[in-house]
Coordinates of C-alpha atoms and ligand atoms in Angstrom, one line a residue:
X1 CA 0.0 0.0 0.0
X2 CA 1.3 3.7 -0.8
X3 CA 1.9 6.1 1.7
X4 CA -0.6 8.1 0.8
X5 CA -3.2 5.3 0.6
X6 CA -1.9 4.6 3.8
X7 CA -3.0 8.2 5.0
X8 CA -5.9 8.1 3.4
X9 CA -7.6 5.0 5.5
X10 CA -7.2 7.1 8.2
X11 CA -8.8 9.9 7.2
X12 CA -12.3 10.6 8.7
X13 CA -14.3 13.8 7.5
X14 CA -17.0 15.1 9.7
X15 CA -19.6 16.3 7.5
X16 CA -21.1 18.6 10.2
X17 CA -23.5 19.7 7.8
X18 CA -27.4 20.4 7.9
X19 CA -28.1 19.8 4.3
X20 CA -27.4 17.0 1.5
X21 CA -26.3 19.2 -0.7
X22 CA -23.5 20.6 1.5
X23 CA -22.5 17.1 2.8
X24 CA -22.4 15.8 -1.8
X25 CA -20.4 18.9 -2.5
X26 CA -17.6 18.0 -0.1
X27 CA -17.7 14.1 -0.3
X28 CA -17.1 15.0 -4.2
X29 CA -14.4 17.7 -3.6
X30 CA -13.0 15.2 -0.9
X31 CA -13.4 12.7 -1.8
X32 CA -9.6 11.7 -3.1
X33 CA -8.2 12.3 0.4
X34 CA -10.8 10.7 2.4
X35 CA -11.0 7.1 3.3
X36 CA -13.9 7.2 5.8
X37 CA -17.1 10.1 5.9
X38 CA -18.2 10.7 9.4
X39 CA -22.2 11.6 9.6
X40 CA -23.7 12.3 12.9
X41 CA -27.0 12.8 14.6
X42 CA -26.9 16.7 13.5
X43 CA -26.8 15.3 9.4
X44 CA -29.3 12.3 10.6
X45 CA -32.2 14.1 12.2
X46 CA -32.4 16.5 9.2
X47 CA -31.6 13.8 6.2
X48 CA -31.7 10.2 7.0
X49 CA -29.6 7.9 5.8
X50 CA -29.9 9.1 2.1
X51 CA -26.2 10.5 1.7
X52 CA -24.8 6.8 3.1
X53 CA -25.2 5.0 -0.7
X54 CA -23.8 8.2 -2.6
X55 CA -20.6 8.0 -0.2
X56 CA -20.1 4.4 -0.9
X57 CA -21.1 4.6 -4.6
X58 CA -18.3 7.7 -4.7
X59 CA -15.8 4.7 -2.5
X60 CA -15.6 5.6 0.7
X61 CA -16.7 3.9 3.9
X62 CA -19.0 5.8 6.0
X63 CA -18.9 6.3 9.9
X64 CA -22.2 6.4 11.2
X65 CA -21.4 8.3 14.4
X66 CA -25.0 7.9 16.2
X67 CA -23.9 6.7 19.2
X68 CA -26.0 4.2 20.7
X69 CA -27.6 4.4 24.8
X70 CA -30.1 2.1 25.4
X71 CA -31.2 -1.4 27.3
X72 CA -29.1 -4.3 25.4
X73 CA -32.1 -5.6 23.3
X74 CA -33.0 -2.2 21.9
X75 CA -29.3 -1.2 21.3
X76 CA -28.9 -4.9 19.7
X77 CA -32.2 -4.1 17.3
X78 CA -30.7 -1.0 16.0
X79 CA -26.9 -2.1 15.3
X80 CA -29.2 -4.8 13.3
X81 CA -30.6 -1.8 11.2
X82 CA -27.9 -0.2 10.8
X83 CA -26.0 -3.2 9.4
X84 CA -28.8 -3.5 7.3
X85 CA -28.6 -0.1 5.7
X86 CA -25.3 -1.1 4.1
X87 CA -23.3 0.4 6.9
X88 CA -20.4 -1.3 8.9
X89 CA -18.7 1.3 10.5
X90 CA -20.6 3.0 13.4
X91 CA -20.2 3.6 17.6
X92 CA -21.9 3.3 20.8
X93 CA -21.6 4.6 24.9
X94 CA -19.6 2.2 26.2
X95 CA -21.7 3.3 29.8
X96 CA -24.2 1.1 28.2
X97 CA -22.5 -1.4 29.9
X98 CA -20.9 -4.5 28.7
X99 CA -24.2 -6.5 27.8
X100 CA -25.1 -3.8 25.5
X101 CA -22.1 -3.7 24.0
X102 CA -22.1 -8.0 23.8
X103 CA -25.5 -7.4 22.4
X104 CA -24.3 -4.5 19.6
X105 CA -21.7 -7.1 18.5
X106 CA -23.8 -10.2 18.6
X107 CA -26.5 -8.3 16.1
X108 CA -24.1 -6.7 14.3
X109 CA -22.0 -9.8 13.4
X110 CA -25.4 -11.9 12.8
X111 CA -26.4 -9.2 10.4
X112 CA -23.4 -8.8 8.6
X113 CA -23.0 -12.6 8.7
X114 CA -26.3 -13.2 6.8
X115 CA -25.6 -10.0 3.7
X116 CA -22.0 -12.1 3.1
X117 CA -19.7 -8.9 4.9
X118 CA -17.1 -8.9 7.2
X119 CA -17.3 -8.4 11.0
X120 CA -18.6 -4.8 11.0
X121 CA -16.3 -2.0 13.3
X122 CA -17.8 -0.4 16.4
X123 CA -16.1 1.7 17.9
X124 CA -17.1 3.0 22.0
X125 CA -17.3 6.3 23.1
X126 CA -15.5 6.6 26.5
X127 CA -15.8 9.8 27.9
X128 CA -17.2 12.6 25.7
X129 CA -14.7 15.4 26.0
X130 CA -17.4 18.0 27.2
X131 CA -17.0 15.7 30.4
X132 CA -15.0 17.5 32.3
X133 CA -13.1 16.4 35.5
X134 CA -15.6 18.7 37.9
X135 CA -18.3 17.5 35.8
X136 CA -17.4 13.7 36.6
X137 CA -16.9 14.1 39.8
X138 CA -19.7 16.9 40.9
X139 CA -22.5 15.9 38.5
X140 CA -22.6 12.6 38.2
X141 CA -20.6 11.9 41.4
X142 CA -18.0 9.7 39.3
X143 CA -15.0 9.6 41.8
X144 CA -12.1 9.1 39.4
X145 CA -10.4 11.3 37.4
X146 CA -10.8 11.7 33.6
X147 CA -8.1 9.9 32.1
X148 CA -8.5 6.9 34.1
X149 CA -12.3 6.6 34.1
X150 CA -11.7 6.5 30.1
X151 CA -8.7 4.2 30.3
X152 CA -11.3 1.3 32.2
X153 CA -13.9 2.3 29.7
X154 CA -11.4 1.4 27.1
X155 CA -10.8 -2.0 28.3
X156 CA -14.2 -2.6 29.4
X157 CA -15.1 -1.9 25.4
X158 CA -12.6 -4.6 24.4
X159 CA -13.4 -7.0 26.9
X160 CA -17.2 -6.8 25.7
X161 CA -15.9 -7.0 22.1
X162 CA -15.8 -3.7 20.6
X163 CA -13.0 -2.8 17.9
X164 CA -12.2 -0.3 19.7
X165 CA -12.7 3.5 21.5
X166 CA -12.9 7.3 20.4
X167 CA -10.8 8.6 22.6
X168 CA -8.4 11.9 22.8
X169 CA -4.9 11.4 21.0
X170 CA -3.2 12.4 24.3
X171 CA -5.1 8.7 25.3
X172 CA -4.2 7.3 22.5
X173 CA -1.2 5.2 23.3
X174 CA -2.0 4.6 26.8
X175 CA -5.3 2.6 25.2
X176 CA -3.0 0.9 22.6
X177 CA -0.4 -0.7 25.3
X178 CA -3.4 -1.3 27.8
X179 CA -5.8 -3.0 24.8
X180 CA -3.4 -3.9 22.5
X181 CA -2.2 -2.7 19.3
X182 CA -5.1 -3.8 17.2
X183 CA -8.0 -2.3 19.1
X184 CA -8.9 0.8 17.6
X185 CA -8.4 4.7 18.5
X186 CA -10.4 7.3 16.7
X187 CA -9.0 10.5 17.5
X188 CA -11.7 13.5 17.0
X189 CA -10.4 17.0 17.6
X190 CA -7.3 17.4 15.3
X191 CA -6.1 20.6 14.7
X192 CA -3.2 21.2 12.6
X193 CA -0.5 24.0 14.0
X194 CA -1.7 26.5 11.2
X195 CA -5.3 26.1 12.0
X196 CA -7.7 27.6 15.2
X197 CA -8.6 25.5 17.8
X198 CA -12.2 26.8 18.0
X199 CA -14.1 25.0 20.9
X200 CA -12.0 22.2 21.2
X201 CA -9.7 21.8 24.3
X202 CA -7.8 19.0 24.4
X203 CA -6.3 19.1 20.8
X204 CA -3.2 17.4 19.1
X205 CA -1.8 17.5 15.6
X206 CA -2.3 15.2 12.9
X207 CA 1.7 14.5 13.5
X208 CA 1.2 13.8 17.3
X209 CA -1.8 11.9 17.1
X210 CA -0.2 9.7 14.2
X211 CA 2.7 8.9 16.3
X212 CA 0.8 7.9 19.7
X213 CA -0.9 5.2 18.0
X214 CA -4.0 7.2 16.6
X215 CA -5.9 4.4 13.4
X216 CA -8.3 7.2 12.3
X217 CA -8.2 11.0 13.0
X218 CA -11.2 13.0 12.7
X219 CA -10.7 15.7 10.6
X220 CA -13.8 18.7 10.8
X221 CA -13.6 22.2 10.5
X222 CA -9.5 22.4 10.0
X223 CA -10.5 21.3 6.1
X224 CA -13.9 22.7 5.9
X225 CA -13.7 25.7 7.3
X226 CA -10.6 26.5 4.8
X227 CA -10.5 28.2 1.8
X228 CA -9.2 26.2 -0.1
X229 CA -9.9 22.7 1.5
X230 CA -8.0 20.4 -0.8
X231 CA -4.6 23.0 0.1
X232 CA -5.9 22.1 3.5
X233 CA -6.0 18.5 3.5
X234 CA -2.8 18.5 1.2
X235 CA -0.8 19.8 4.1
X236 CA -2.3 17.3 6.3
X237 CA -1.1 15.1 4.3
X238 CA 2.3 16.1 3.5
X239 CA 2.4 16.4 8.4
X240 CA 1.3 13.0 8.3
X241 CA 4.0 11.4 5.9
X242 CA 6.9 12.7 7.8
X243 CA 5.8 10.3 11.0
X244 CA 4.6 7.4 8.9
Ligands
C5P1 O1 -14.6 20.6 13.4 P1 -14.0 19.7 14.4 O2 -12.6 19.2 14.0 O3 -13.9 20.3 15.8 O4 -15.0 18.5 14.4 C1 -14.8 17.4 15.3 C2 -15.8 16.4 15.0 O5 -15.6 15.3 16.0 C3 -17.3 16.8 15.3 O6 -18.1 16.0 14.4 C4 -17.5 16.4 16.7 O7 -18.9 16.1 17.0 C5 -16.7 15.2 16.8 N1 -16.3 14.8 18.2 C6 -15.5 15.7 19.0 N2 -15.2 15.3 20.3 C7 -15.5 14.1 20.7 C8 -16.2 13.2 19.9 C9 -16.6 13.6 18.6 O8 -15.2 16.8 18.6 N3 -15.1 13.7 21.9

């Protein structure tokens, strides 16, 4: 595989869009430097799934970043679905607990199974990063500190047979010596050094989230909100290369 293949499987584009025609018109100018398109529950509760076959008929995978919460049997009913929409790429809470997490892999598998397609990837949300440490511990009277609360998520996730965990690059190799090297880290909240951070706190370059481990990073508003996008994403690339 080329390098720049090799860059390009890890390449996940948040189409933070409201509209179809906003999420076509950047899976088509992206669509060379993107491996994976990331659509959340922003896209989904406007669209449906209708942009999931044009991404996969342009040759990308999609992400369907809906992040599952529920008893195991519901949970287990929708992975079902979502297998069944053509999509093998999506995540859950891994608070759900490990049967929920048993029961997203057990329908998942069957599903994919049965349509002739490999074991699909779900990935586990450990702490979402607008968790902070006082909310944790004051809110929802969680008495551990961030970074360890996520690490036993992690391995909670793989235990219950998840691929692996979206977790913070500054996590990132921590989860990869604790689960092993094979158990995914998606890395959201990239931010080249040229770029602005906007909201995001606990951010790390392509570069530094590359070399702790990182499989996927989530690239968002660094690209889109450029100019010129495909400049963007060509620097991204040219960062990633030198730690590959
Ligand atoms: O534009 P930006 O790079 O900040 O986009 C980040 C994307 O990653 C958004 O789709 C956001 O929902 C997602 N995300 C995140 N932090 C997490 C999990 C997901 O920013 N902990």
């Amino acid at each position: 595989m080329s390098i720049n293949e090799r860059i390009k499987e890890k390449i996940v584009l948040a189409l933070d869009v409201d509209t179809e025609q906003e999420a076509k018109a950047l899976i088509k100018e992206l669509k060379g430097y993107v491996g994976v398109f990331k659509l959340g529950l922003q896209f989904y509760t406007s669209n449906g799934s209708s942009v999931f076959e044009f991404i996969k008929d342009e040759g990308a995978e999609v992400f369907f970043d809906v992040k599952l919460h529920d008893i195991p049997n519901t949970v287990k009913k929708a992975s079902e679905n979502i297998i069944r929409k053509g999509v093998g790429f999506f995540n859950l809470h891994a608070t759900g607990g490990a049967e929920m997490m048993r029961q997203a892999r057990e329908g998942a598998d069957n599903v994919a199974k049965e349509l002739g397609q490999k074991s699909p990837t779900i990935l586990a949300v450990t702490l979402l990063t607008s968790i902070s440490q006082s909310v944790l511990n004051e809110e929802l009277k969680i008495n551990s500190n961030t970074k360890d609360y996520a690490l036993m998520l992690a391995k909670l996730a793989k235990n219950s047979g998840m691929s692996g965990v979206v977790a913070s690059a500054h996590e990132a190799a921590d989860i990869k010596s604790a689960c092993g090297s094979d158990f995914k880290v998606l890395c959201p909240g990239i931010r080249p050094q040229w770029s602005v951070a906007n909201e995001q706190k606990r951010i790390a370059t392509p570069s530094y989230a590359v070399s702790q481990g990182a499989d996927y990073l989530v690239i968002g508003r660094a690209v889109t909100a450029s100019s010129n996008k495909v400049d963007a994403m060509k620097k991204i690339y040219d960062e990633i290369e030198s730690v590959l």
